[in-house]
mmCIF file of C-alpha atoms in Angstrom:
data_model
loop_
_atom_site.group_PDB
_atom_site.id
_atom_site.type_symbol
_atom_site.label_atom_id
_atom_site.label_comp_id
_atom_site.label_asym_id
_atom_site.label_seq_id
_atom_site.Cartn_x
_atom_site.Cartn_y
_atom_site.Cartn_z
ATOM 1 C CA ALA A 1 -1.281 -11.590 12.913
ATOM 2 C CA GLN A 2 0.863 -8.829 12.111
ATOM 3 C CA THR A 3 -0.235 -5.311 12.965
ATOM 4 C CA VAL A 4 1.315 -1.762 12.170
ATOM 5 C CA THR A 5 0.375 1.169 14.302
ATOM 6 C CA GLN A 6 0.839 5.034 13.306
ATOM 7 C CA SER A 7 -0.056 6.986 16.247
ATOM 8 C CA GLN A 8 0.245 10.460 14.689
ATOM 9 C CA PRO A 9 -2.617 11.104 12.747
ATOM 10 C CA GLU A 10 -1.739 14.322 11.526
ATOM 11 C CA MET A 11 1.759 16.384 11.862
ATOM 12 C CA SER A 12 3.101 19.826 10.839
ATOM 13 C CA VAL A 13 6.462 20.915 9.929
ATOM 14 C CA GLN A 14 8.098 24.309 8.945
ATOM 15 C CA GLU A 15 9.691 24.267 5.296
ATOM 16 C CA ALA A 16 13.538 23.410 5.683
ATOM 17 C CA GLU A 17 12.990 21.767 9.203
ATOM 18 C CA THR A 18 13.335 18.187 10.110
ATOM 19 C CA VAL A 19 10.447 15.937 11.080
ATOM 20 C CA THR A 20 9.855 12.405 12.469
ATOM 21 C CA LEU A 21 7.087 10.180 11.914
ATOM 22 C CA SER A 22 6.447 7.028 14.033
ATOM 23 C CA CYS A 23 5.501 3.618 13.380
ATOM 24 C CA THR A 24 5.497 0.607 15.660
ATOM 25 C CA TYR A 25 4.558 -2.948 14.547
ATOM 26 C CA ASP A 26 3.806 -6.297 15.946
ATOM 27 C CA THR A 27 5.007 -9.698 14.628
ATOM 28 C CA SER A 28 6.370 -12.973 15.795
ATOM 29 C CA GLU A 29 8.302 -13.270 12.669
ATOM 30 C CA ASN A 30 12.045 -12.564 12.642
ATOM 31 C CA ASN A 31 12.552 -12.074 8.940
ATOM 32 C CA TYR A 32 10.441 -9.161 7.265
ATOM 33 C CA TYR A 33 10.535 -5.978 5.276
ATOM 34 C CA LEU A 34 9.356 -2.747 6.430
ATOM 35 C CA PHE A 35 8.356 0.515 4.030
ATOM 36 C CA TRP A 36 7.319 3.755 3.976
ATOM 37 C CA TYR A 37 4.950 4.727 1.360
ATOM 38 C CA LYS A 38 3.972 8.588 0.389
ATOM 39 C CA GLN A 39 0.579 9.312 -0.945
ATOM 40 C CA PRO A 40 0.440 13.053 -2.268
ATOM 41 C CA PRO A 41 -2.916 14.698 -3.149
ATOM 42 C CA SER A 42 -2.680 13.122 -6.583
ATOM 43 C CA ARG A 43 -3.476 9.608 -4.586
ATOM 44 C CA GLN A 44 -0.463 7.779 -6.124
ATOM 45 C CA MET A 45 1.226 5.695 -3.649
ATOM 46 C CA ILE A 46 5.027 6.140 -3.860
ATOM 47 C CA LEU A 47 7.658 4.034 -2.303
ATOM 48 C CA VAL A 48 9.677 6.189 -0.355
ATOM 49 C CA ILE A 49 12.087 3.815 1.752
ATOM 50 C CA ARG A 50 12.577 0.084 2.625
ATOM 51 C CA GLN A 51 14.124 -1.686 5.319
ATOM 52 C CA GLU A 52 15.160 -5.397 5.390
ATOM 53 C CA ALA A 53 14.692 -6.717 9.026
ATOM 54 C CA TYR A 54 18.014 -8.643 8.772
ATOM 55 C CA LYS A 55 19.958 -5.514 8.180
ATOM 56 C CA GLN A 56 21.324 -3.628 10.984
ATOM 57 C CA GLN A 57 22.123 -0.528 8.874
ATOM 58 C CA ASN A 58 19.424 1.960 8.989
ATOM 59 C CA ALA A 59 18.204 2.603 5.218
ATOM 60 C CA THR A 60 18.851 6.306 3.792
ATOM 61 C CA GLU A 61 17.480 7.850 0.545
ATOM 62 C CA ASN A 62 18.548 11.048 0.181
ATOM 63 C CA ARG A 63 16.580 13.411 2.469
ATOM 64 C CA PHE A 64 14.712 10.417 3.898
ATOM 65 C CA SER A 65 15.957 8.234 6.684
ATOM 66 C CA VAL A 66 14.655 5.580 8.834
ATOM 67 C CA ASN A 67 15.431 4.686 12.614
ATOM 68 C CA PHE A 68 14.790 0.907 12.513
ATOM 69 C CA GLN A 69 14.837 -0.586 16.238
ATOM 70 C CA LYS A 70 14.058 -4.166 15.583
ATOM 71 C CA ALA A 71 13.968 -5.138 19.476
ATOM 72 C CA ALA A 72 11.640 -2.339 20.164
ATOM 73 C CA LYS A 73 9.564 -3.071 17.093
ATOM 74 C CA SER A 74 9.709 0.436 15.993
ATOM 75 C CA PHE A 75 10.547 1.991 12.383
ATOM 76 C CA SER A 76 10.351 5.659 12.265
ATOM 77 C CA LEU A 77 10.819 7.858 9.200
ATOM 78 C CA LYS A 78 12.890 10.980 9.260
ATOM 79 C CA ILE A 79 12.519 13.790 6.618
ATOM 80 C CA SER A 80 15.282 16.376 6.543
ATOM 81 C CA ASP A 81 15.163 19.774 4.879
ATOM 82 C CA SER A 82 11.386 19.343 4.495
ATOM 83 C CA GLN A 83 10.067 20.709 1.196
ATOM 84 C CA LEU A 84 6.445 21.679 0.308
ATOM 85 C CA GLY A 85 6.436 18.707 -1.948
ATOM 86 C CA ASP A 86 6.492 16.398 0.951
ATOM 87 C CA THR A 87 3.296 17.389 1.881
ATOM 88 C CA ALA A 88 1.262 13.932 1.553
ATOM 89 C CA MET A 89 -0.014 10.952 3.654
ATOM 90 C CA TYR A 90 2.695 8.672 4.576
ATOM 91 C CA PHE A 91 2.082 5.032 5.300
ATOM 92 C CA CYS A 92 4.204 2.512 7.344
ATOM 93 C CA ALA A 93 4.019 -0.941 6.005
ATOM 94 C CA PHE A 94 5.071 -4.503 6.754
ATOM 95 C CA MET A 95 5.632 -7.608 4.630
ATOM 96 C CA ASN A 96 6.757 -10.876 5.735
ATOM 97 C CA TYR A 97 9.819 -12.291 4.337
ATOM 98 C CA GLY A 98 9.467 -15.657 2.538
ATOM 99 C CA GLY A 99 5.833 -15.431 2.112
ATOM 100 C CA ALA A 100 4.670 -16.660 -1.027
ATOM 101 C CA THR A 101 2.347 -13.778 -1.701
ATOM 102 C CA ASN A 102 4.138 -10.660 -0.509
ATOM 103 C CA LYS A 103 1.121 -9.412 0.998
ATOM 104 C CA LEU A 104 1.537 -5.917 2.826
ATOM 105 C CA ILE A 105 -0.032 -4.641 5.906
ATOM 106 C CA PHE A 106 -0.799 -0.903 6.326
ATOM 107 C CA GLY A 107 -0.592 1.466 9.277
ATOM 108 C CA THR A 108 -3.356 4.019 9.275
ATOM 109 C CA GLY A 109 -1.231 6.743 8.028
ATOM 110 C CA THR A 110 0.002 10.131 9.396
ATOM 111 C CA LEU A 111 -0.911 13.178 7.292
ATOM 112 C CA LEU A 112 2.282 15.548 6.930
ATOM 113 C CA ALA A 113 1.658 19.091 6.085
ATOM 114 C CA VAL A 114 4.646 21.206 5.365
ATOM 115 C CA GLN A 115 4.362 24.920 5.915
ATOM 116 C CA PRO A 116 6.079 27.607 3.984
ATOM 117 C CA ASP B 1 6.681 3.664 -13.421
ATOM 118 C CA ALA B 2 5.319 0.466 -13.618
ATOM 119 C CA GLY B 3 2.521 -0.001 -16.435
ATOM 120 C CA ILE B 4 -0.408 -0.300 -14.117
ATOM 121 C CA THR B 5 -3.689 1.021 -15.044
ATOM 122 C CA GLN B 6 -7.277 1.108 -13.648
ATOM 123 C CA SER B 7 -10.514 1.344 -15.106
ATOM 124 C CA PRO B 8 -12.679 3.255 -14.428
ATOM 125 C CA ARG B 9 -10.935 6.036 -12.332
ATOM 126 C CA HIS B 10 -14.153 7.182 -11.032
ATOM 127 C CA LYS B 11 -17.564 5.788 -10.748
ATOM 128 C CA VAL B 12 -20.679 6.337 -9.002
ATOM 129 C CA THR B 13 -23.265 3.507 -8.578
ATOM 130 C CA GLU B 14 -26.558 2.718 -6.755
ATOM 131 C CA THR B 15 -26.965 0.665 -3.971
ATOM 132 C CA GLY B 16 -27.564 -3.035 -5.329
ATOM 133 C CA THR B 17 -26.190 -2.784 -8.594
ATOM 134 C CA PRO B 18 -23.208 -5.075 -9.922
ATOM 135 C CA VAL B 19 -19.892 -3.131 -10.426
ATOM 136 C CA THR B 20 -16.689 -4.349 -11.812
ATOM 137 C CA LEU B 21 -13.242 -2.483 -11.694
ATOM 138 C CA ARG B 22 -10.491 -3.517 -14.055
ATOM 139 C CA CYS B 23 -6.793 -3.514 -13.376
ATOM 140 C CA HIS B 24 -4.308 -3.785 -16.364
ATOM 141 C CA GLN B 25 -0.595 -4.480 -16.087
ATOM 142 C CA THR B 26 1.860 -4.470 -18.977
ATOM 143 C CA GLU B 27 5.019 -5.817 -16.829
ATOM 144 C CA ASN B 28 3.937 -9.334 -17.002
ATOM 145 C CA HIS B 29 4.140 -9.549 -13.213
ATOM 146 C CA ARG B 30 2.917 -12.699 -11.437
ATOM 147 C CA TYR B 31 1.203 -11.062 -8.414
ATOM 148 C CA MET B 32 -1.885 -8.849 -8.208
ATOM 149 C CA TYR B 33 -3.597 -7.212 -5.487
ATOM 150 C CA TRP B 34 -6.545 -5.294 -4.849
ATOM 151 C CA TYR B 35 -6.810 -2.884 -1.675
ATOM 152 C CA ARG B 36 -9.272 -0.490 -0.695
ATOM 153 C CA GLN B 37 -8.418 2.749 1.300
ATOM 154 C CA ASP B 38 -10.492 4.111 3.519
ATOM 155 C CA PRO B 39 -10.038 7.033 6.248
ATOM 156 C CA GLY B 40 -8.859 5.812 9.347
ATOM 157 C CA HIS B 41 -7.878 2.118 8.212
ATOM 158 C CA GLY B 42 -5.132 2.918 5.806
ATOM 159 C CA LEU B 43 -5.021 0.271 2.813
ATOM 160 C CA ARG B 44 -6.505 -3.020 3.350
ATOM 161 C CA LEU B 45 -6.191 -6.187 1.227
ATOM 162 C CA ILE B 46 -9.341 -7.380 -0.296
ATOM 163 C CA HIS B 47 -8.335 -10.432 -2.613
ATOM 164 C CA TYR B 48 -4.817 -11.257 -4.519
ATOM 165 C CA SER B 49 -3.719 -13.297 -7.371
ATOM 166 C CA TYR B 50 -0.739 -15.484 -7.627
ATOM 167 C CA GLY B 51 -1.375 -16.667 -11.033
ATOM 168 C CA VAL B 52 -3.914 -16.766 -13.953
ATOM 169 C CA LYS B 53 -7.161 -18.327 -12.434
ATOM 170 C CA ASP B 54 -5.308 -18.458 -8.813
ATOM 171 C CA THR B 55 -6.752 -16.235 -6.392
ATOM 172 C CA ASP B 56 -7.316 -15.916 -2.778
ATOM 173 C CA LYS B 57 -9.110 -13.854 0.093
ATOM 174 C CA GLY B 58 -7.487 -11.154 1.902
ATOM 175 C CA GLU B 59 -8.616 -9.508 5.334
ATOM 176 C CA VAL B 60 -11.760 -7.680 3.818
ATOM 177 C CA SER B 61 -13.027 -9.826 1.007
ATOM 178 C CA ASP B 62 -16.825 -10.113 2.082
ATOM 179 C CA GLY B 63 -18.935 -8.757 -0.707
ATOM 180 C CA TYR B 64 -16.238 -8.755 -3.263
ATOM 181 C CA SER B 65 -15.057 -11.409 -5.874
ATOM 182 C CA VAL B 66 -12.331 -11.622 -8.353
ATOM 183 C CA SER B 67 -11.192 -12.970 -11.554
ATOM 184 C CA ARG B 68 -7.978 -13.514 -13.325
ATOM 185 C CA SER B 69 -8.059 -15.035 -16.920
ATOM 186 C CA LYS B 70 -5.130 -13.421 -18.357
ATOM 187 C CA THR B 71 -1.832 -12.625 -16.781
ATOM 188 C CA GLU B 72 -2.391 -8.738 -17.505
ATOM 189 C CA ASP B 73 -5.921 -8.369 -16.147
ATOM 190 C CA PHE B 74 -7.327 -8.622 -12.597
ATOM 191 C CA LEU B 75 -11.266 -7.960 -12.175
ATOM 192 C CA LEU B 76 -12.605 -6.930 -8.946
ATOM 193 C CA THR B 77 -16.500 -7.422 -8.703
ATOM 194 C CA LEU B 78 -18.822 -6.032 -6.325
ATOM 195 C CA GLU B 79 -21.795 -8.399 -6.897
ATOM 196 C CA SER B 80 -24.392 -5.945 -5.335
ATOM 197 C CA ALA B 81 -22.821 -2.759 -4.172
ATOM 198 C CA THR B 82 -23.620 -1.320 -0.788
ATOM 199 C CA SER B 83 -22.706 1.999 0.657
ATOM 200 C CA SER B 84 -20.112 0.548 2.960
ATOM 201 C CA GLN B 85 -18.027 -0.246 -0.306
ATOM 202 C CA THR B 86 -17.737 3.248 -0.932
ATOM 203 C CA SER B 87 -14.094 3.769 -0.905
ATOM 204 C CA VAL B 88 -11.026 4.018 -3.145
ATOM 205 C CA TYR B 89 -9.581 1.168 -4.706
ATOM 206 C CA PHE B 90 -6.010 0.593 -5.660
ATOM 207 C CA CYS B 91 -4.555 -2.380 -7.691
ATOM 208 C CA ALA B 92 -1.004 -3.467 -7.028
ATOM 209 C CA ILE B 93 1.535 -5.810 -9.004
ATOM 210 C CA SER B 94 4.546 -7.579 -7.739
ATOM 211 C CA SER B 95 6.982 -10.011 -9.479
ATOM 212 C CA GLY B 96 7.299 -11.976 -6.245
ATOM 213 C CA GLY B 97 9.879 -14.086 -4.755
ATOM 214 C CA SER B 98 12.909 -11.825 -3.680
ATOM 215 C CA SER B 99 11.446 -9.081 -5.592
ATOM 216 C CA TYR B 100 9.284 -7.711 -2.986
ATOM 217 C CA GLU B 101 8.324 -4.413 -4.111
ATOM 218 C CA GLN B 102 4.588 -3.654 -5.021
ATOM 219 C CA TYR B 103 3.636 -1.067 -7.578
ATOM 220 C CA PHE B 104 0.480 0.616 -7.336
ATOM 221 C CA GLY B 105 -2.021 1.704 -9.996
ATOM 222 C CA PRO B 106 -3.500 5.123 -9.928
ATOM 223 C CA GLY B 107 -6.757 4.218 -7.859
ATOM 224 C CA THR B 108 -10.308 4.001 -8.706
ATOM 225 C CA ARG B 109 -12.808 6.181 -6.437
ATOM 226 C CA LEU B 110 -15.941 4.354 -6.055
ATOM 227 C CA THR B 111 -19.178 6.013 -4.664
ATOM 228 C CA VAL B 112 -22.295 4.006 -3.750
ATOM 229 C CA THR B 113 -25.326 6.112 -3.301
#
């Protein structure tokens, strides 16, 4: 069974600085997707960034980038130039590629606070 | 934003009463999911549907049932609510196949007293 681990329950960063959120996962599959979701106080789940395991290049979306280390089963999220609006709970998630149902497996989340 | 609504958005109910949560989509997506979110657990899959009248269990399905009689509606029922089912419930949809993204509804906060 696949598992996703986020070892940092809470983190804090100053506005305009850079922060990295950690995520590790365990799977015996070779093809899969990894995601970072953001959940602000509004409770809405927002997809931040995704990575296909077969791609070696790390995904980037504006100020958000990942460091995907397939051999180490590590998938960290880097947020550059942190903004107050980045304050949220961040969830790492795994999806087995080729599965018929596209089920997501989530980590327990990291609560990020951006300080002014 | 994907057209997903959940109703009700908030509900307080008593132990032992039946509760039904509704998820409605306007995207005509094949796959629909129910998750629950609890502190320290992230989101966990309760049940999912891969078509009309086709459903299956997730990792925390005990005490829950689902039904999908139309593409657009996916109902989650707590037959006899317990305090351990106090949670925030999220519905999600996906078109499936190579389109692997899931889009989430706004969530329902359920409190069982």
